[in-house]
C-alpha atoms as a PDB file:
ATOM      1  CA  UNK A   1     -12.873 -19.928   5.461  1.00  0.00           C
ATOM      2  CA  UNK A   2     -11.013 -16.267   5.280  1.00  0.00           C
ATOM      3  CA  UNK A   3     -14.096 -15.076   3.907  1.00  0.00           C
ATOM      4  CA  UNK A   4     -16.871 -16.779   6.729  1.00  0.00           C
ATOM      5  CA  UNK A   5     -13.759 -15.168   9.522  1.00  0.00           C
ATOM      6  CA  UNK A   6     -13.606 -11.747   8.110  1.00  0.00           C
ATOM      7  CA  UNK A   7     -17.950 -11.336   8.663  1.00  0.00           C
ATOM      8  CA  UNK A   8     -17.395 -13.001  11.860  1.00  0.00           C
ATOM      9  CA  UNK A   9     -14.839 -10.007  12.709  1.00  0.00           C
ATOM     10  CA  UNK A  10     -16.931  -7.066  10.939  1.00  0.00           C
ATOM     11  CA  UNK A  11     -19.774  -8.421  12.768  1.00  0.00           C
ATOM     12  CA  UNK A  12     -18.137  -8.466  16.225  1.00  0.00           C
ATOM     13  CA  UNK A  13     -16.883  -5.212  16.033  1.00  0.00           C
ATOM     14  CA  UNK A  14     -19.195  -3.509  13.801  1.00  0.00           C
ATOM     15  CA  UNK A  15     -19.629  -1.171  11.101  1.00  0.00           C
ATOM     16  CA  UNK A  16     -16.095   1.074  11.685  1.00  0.00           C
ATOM     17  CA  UNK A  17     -14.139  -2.526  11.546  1.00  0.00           C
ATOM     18  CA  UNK A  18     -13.066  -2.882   8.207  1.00  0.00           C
ATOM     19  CA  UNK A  19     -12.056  -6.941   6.522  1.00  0.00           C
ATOM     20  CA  UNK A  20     -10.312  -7.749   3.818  1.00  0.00           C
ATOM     21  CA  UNK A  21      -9.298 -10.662   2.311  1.00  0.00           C
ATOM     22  CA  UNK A  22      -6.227 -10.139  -0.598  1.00  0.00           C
ATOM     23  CA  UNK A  23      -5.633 -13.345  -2.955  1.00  0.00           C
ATOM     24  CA  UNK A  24      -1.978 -12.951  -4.171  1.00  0.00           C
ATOM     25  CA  UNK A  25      -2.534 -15.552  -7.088  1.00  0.00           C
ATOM     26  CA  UNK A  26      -4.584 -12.785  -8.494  1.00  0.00           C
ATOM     27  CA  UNK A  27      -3.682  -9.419 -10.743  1.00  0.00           C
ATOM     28  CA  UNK A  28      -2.472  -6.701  -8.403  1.00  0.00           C
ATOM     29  CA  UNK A  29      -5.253  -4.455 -10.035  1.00  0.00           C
ATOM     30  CA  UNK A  30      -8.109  -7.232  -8.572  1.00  0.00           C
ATOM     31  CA  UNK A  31      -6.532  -8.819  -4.844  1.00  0.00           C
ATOM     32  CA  UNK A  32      -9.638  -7.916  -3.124  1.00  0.00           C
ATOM     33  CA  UNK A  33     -11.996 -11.097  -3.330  1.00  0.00           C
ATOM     34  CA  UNK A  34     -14.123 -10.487   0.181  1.00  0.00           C
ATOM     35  CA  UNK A  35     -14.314  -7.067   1.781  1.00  0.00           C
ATOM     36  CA  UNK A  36     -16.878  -6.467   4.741  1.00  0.00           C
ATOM     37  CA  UNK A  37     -17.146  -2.855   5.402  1.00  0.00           C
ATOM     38  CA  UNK A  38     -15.789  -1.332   2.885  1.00  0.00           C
ATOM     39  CA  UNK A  39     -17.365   1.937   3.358  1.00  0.00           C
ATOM     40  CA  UNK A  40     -14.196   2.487   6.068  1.00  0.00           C
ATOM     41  CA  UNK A  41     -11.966   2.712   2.860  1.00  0.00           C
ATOM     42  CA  UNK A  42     -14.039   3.305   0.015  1.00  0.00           C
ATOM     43  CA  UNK A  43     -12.633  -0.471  -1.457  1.00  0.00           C
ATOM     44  CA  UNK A  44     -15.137  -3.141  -2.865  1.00  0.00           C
ATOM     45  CA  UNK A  45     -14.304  -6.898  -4.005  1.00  0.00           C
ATOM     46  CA  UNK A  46     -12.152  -6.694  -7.441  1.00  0.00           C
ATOM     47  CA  UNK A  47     -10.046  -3.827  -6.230  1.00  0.00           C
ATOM     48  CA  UNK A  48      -6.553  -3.543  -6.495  1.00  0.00           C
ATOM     49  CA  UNK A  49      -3.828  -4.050  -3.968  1.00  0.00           C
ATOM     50  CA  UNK A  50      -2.565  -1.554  -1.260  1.00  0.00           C
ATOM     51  CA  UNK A  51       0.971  -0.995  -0.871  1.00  0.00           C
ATOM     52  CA  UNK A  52       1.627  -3.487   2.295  1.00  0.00           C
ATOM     53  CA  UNK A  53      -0.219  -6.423  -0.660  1.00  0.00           C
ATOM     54  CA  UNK A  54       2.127  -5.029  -3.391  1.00  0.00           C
ATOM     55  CA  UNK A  55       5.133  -4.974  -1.362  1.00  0.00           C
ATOM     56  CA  UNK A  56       4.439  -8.799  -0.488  1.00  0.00           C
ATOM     57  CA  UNK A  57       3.626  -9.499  -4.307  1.00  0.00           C
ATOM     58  CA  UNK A  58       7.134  -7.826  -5.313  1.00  0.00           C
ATOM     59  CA  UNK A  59       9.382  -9.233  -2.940  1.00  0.00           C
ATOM     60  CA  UNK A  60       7.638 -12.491  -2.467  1.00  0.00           C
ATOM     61  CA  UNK A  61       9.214 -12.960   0.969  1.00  0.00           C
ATOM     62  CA  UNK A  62       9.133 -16.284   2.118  1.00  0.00           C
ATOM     63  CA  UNK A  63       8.754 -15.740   6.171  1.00  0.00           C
ATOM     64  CA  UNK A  64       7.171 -11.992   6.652  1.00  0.00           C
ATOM     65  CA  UNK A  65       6.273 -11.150   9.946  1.00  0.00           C
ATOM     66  CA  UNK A  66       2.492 -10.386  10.377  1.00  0.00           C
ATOM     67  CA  UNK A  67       2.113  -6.124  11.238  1.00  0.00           C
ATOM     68  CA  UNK A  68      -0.138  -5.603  13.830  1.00  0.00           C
ATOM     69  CA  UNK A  69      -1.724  -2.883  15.396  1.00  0.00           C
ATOM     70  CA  UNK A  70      -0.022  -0.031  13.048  1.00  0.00           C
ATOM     71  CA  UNK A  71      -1.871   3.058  11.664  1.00  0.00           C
ATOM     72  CA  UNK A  72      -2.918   3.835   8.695  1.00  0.00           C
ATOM     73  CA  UNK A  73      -4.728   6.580   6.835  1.00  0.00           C
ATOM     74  CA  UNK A  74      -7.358   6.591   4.025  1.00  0.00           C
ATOM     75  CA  UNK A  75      -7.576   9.092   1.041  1.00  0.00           C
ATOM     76  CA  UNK A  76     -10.614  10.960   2.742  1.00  0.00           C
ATOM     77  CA  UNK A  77      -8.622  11.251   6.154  1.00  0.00           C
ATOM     78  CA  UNK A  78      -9.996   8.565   8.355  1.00  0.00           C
ATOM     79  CA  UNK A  79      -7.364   7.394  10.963  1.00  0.00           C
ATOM     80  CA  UNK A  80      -7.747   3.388  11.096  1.00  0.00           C
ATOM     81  CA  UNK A  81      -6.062   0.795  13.495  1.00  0.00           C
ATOM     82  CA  UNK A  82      -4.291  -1.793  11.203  1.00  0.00           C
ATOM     83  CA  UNK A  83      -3.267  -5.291  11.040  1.00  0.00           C
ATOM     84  CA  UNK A  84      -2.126  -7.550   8.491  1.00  0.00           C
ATOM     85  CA  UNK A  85      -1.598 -11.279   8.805  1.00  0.00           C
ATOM     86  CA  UNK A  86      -0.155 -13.337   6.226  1.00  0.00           C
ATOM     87  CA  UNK A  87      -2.023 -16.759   5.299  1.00  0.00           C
ATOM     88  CA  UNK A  88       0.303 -19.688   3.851  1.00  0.00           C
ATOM     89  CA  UNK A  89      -0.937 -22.316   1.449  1.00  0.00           C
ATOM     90  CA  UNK A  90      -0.137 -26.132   2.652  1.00  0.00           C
ATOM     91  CA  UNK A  91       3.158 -25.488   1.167  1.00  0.00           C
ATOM     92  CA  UNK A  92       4.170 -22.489   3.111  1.00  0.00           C
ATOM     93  CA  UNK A  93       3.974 -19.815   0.594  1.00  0.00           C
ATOM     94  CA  UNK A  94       1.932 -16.940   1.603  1.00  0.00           C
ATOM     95  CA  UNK A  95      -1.228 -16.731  -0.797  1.00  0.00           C
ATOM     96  CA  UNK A  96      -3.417 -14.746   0.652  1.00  0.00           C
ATOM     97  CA  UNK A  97      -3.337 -11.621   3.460  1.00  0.00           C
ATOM     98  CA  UNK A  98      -6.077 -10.559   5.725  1.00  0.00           C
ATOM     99  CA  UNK A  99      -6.279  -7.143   6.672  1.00  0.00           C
ATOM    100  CA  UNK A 100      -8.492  -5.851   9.965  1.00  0.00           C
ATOM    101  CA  UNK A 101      -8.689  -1.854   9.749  1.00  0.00           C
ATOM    102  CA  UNK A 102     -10.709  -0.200  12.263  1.00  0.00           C
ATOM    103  CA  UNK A 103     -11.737   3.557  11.990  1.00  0.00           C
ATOM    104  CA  UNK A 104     -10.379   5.289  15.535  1.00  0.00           C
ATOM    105  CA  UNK A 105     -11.096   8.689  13.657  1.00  0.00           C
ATOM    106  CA  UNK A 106     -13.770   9.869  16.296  1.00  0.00           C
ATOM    107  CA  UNK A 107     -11.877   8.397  18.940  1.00  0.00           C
ATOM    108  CA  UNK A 108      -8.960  10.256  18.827  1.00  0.00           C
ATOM    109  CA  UNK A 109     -11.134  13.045  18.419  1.00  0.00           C
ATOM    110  CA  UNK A 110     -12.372  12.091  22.311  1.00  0.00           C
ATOM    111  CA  UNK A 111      -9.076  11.155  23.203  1.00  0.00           C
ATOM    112  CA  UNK A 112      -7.871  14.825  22.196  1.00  0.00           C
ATOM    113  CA  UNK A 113     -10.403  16.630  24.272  1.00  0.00           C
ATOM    114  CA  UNK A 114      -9.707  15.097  27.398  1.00  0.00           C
ATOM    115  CA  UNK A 115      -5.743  14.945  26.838  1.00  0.00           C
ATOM    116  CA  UNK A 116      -4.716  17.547  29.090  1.00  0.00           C
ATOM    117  CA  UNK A 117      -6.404  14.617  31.563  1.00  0.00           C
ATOM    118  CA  UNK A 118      -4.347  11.687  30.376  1.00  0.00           C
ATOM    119  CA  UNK A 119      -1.046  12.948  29.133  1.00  0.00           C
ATOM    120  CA  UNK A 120       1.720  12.184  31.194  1.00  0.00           C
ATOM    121  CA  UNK A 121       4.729  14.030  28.882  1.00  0.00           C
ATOM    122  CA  UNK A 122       4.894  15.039  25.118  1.00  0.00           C
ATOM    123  CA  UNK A 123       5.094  12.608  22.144  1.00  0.00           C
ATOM    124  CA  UNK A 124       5.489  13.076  18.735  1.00  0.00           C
ATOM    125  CA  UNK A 125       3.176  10.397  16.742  1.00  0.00           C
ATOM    126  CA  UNK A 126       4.657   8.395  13.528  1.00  0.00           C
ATOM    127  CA  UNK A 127       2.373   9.460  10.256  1.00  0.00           C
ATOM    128  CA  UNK A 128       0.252   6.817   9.258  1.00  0.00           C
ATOM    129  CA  UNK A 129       0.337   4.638   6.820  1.00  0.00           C
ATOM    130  CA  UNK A 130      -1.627   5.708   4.099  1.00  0.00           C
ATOM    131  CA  UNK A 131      -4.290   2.844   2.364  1.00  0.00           C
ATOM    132  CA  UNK A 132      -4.511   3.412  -1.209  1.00  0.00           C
ATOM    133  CA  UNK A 133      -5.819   1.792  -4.169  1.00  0.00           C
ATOM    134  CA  UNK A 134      -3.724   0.440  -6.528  1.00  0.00           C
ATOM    135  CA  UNK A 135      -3.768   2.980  -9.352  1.00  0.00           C
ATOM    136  CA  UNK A 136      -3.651   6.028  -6.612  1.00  0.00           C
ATOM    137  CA  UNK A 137      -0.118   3.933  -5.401  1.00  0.00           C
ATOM    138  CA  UNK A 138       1.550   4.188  -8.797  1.00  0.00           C
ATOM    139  CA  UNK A 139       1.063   8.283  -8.295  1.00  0.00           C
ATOM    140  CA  UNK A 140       2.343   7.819  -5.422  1.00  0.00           C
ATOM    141  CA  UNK A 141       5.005   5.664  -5.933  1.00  0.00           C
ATOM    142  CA  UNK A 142       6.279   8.360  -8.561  1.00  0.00           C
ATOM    143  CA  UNK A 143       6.173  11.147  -6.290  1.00  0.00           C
ATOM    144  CA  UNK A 144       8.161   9.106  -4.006  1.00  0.00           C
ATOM    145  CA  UNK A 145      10.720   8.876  -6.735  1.00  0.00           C
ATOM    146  CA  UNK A 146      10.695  12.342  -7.870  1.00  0.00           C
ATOM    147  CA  UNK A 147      11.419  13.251  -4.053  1.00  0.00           C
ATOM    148  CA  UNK A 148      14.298  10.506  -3.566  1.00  0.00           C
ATOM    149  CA  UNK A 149      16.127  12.548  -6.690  1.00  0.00           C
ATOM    150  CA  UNK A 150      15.590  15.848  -5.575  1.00  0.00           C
ATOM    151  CA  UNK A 151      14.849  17.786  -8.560  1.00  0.00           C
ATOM    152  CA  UNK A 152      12.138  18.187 -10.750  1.00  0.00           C
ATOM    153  CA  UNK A 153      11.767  15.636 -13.767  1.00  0.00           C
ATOM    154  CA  UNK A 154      12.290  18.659 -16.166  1.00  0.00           C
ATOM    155  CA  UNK A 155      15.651  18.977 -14.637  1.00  0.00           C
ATOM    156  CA  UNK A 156      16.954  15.473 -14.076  1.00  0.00           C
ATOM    157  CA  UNK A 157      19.759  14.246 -16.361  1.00  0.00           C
ATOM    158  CA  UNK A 158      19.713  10.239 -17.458  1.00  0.00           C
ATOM    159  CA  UNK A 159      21.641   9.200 -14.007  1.00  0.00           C
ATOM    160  CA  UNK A 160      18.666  11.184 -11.872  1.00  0.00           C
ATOM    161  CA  UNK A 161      15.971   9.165 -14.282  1.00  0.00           C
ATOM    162  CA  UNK A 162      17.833   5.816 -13.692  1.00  0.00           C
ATOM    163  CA  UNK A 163      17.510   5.994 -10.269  1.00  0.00           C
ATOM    164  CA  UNK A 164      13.618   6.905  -9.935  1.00  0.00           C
ATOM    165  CA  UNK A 165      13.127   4.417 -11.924  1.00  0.00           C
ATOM    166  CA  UNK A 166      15.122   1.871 -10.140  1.00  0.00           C
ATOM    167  CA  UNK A 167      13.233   3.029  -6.565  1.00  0.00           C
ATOM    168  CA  UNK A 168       9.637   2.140  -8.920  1.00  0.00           C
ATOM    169  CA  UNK A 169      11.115  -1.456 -10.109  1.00  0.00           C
ATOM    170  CA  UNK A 170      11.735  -1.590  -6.266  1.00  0.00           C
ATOM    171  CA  UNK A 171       8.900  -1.019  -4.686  1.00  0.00           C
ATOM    172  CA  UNK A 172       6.616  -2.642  -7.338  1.00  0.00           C
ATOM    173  CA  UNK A 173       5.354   0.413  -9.383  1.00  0.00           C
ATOM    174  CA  UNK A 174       5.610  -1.938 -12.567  1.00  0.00           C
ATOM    175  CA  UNK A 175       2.959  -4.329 -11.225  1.00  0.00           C
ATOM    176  CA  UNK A 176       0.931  -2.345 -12.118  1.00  0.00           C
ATOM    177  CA  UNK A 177      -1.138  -1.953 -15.383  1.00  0.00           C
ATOM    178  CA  UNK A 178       0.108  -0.201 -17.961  1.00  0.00           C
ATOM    179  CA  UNK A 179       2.199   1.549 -15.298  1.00  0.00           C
ATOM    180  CA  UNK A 180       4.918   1.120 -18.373  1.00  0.00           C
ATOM    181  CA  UNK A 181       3.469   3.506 -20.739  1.00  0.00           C
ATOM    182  CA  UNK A 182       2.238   5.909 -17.557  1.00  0.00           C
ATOM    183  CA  UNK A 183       6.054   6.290 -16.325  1.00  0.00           C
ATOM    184  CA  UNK A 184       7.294   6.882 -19.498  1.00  0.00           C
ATOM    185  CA  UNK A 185       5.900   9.307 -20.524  1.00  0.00           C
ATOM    186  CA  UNK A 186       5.720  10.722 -16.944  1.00  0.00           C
ATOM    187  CA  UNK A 187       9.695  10.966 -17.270  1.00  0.00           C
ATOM    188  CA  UNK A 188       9.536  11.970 -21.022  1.00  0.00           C
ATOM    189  CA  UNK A 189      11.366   9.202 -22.092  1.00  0.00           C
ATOM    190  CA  UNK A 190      10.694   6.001 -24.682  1.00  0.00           C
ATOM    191  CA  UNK A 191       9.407   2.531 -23.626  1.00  0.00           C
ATOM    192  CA  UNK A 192      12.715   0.838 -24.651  1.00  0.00           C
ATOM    193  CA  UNK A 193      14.716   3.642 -22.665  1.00  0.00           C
ATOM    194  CA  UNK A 194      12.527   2.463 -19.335  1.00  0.00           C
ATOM    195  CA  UNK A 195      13.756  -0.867 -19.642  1.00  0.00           C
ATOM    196  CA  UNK A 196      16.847  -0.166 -20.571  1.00  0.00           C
ATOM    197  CA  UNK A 197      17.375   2.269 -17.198  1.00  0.00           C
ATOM    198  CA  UNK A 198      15.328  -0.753 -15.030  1.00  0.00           C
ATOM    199  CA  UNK A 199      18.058  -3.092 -15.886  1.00  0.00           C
ATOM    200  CA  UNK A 200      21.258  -0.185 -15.623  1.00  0.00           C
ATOM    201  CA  UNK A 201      23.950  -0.068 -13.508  1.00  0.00           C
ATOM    202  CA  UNK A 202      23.976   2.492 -10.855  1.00  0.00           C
END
């Protein structure tokens, strides 16, 4: 049914409306199982998850709130209007999310020439979100936790290391494939010493 709503949508709206259909019961590397318009983000079916799909797979929240009309930014700088909406099973557990992304990029470009027109006082607009696949997230995720210690890893003692690697365990960095071996070495320490620092004490 997700599937026969999201061509309904992408049809509707076009080719700049982007569809996607995540199955949670899946592998975080393969969520995507219907995609319509993919060209927006560069995804296909058997892609991994973004970060909003990880984020859900990690903390497994029972009641999230469906995110609508956010932005969001793909790798190749397209500005897209977002929403997510989270599908429960017959049980109530959220299996699946559907994702509509529309590509404002040219737009904005329109709404920028005739601004002078339209503004009524100056803003400052919130960064996007950015949509990522799921291998591009775990580099991500580790720059994230390079900049919450402050310091290069060459310069982090075991305290500084504990903690990035507590902010990855976090935010899901470790559902990722083989993300183990990647951060490891990343932080120029040993498997067992990862786990070890997952489960420290801060």
């Amino acid at each position: 049914m997700l599937k026969q709503v999201a061509a309904g949508i992408a049809g509707q709206f076009g080719s700049n409306c982007e569809v996607v259909v995540h199955d949670l019961s899946r592998h975080p590397d393969h969520t995507i199982v219907a995609i319509e318009n993919g060209h927006v983000s560069g995804r296909k079916v058997g892609d991994g998850a973004s970060h909003v799909v990880m984020e859900q797979m990690q903390t497994n929240a029972q009641a999230p709130e469906d995110h609508l009309c956010y932005l969001t930014k793909t790798p190749d700088g397209k500005i897209l209007k977002s929403s997510t909406v989270y599908i429960r099973n017959s049980k109530g557990k959220v299996s699946a999310i559907f994702s509509i992304n529309y590509d404002i990029s040219r737009l904005m470009m329109v709404e920028g020439a005739i601004h002078d027109l339209i503004s009524t006082g100056e803003t400052t607009p919130s960064e996007p979100e950015k949509i990522i696949n799921v291998n591009d997230l775990l580099e991500d995720l580790i720059q994230q936790s390079v900049a919450l210690v402050g310091k290069p890893v060459a310069l982090m003692n075991k305290d500084d290391k504990v903690k990035a690697i507590q902010f990855l365990n976090q935010n899901g960095a470790f559902l990722v494939t083989k993300s183990g071996d990647k951060i490891a070495r990343y932080f120029g320490i040993s498997k067992y010493t990862l786990y070890s620092y997952i489960d420290a004490k801060q």
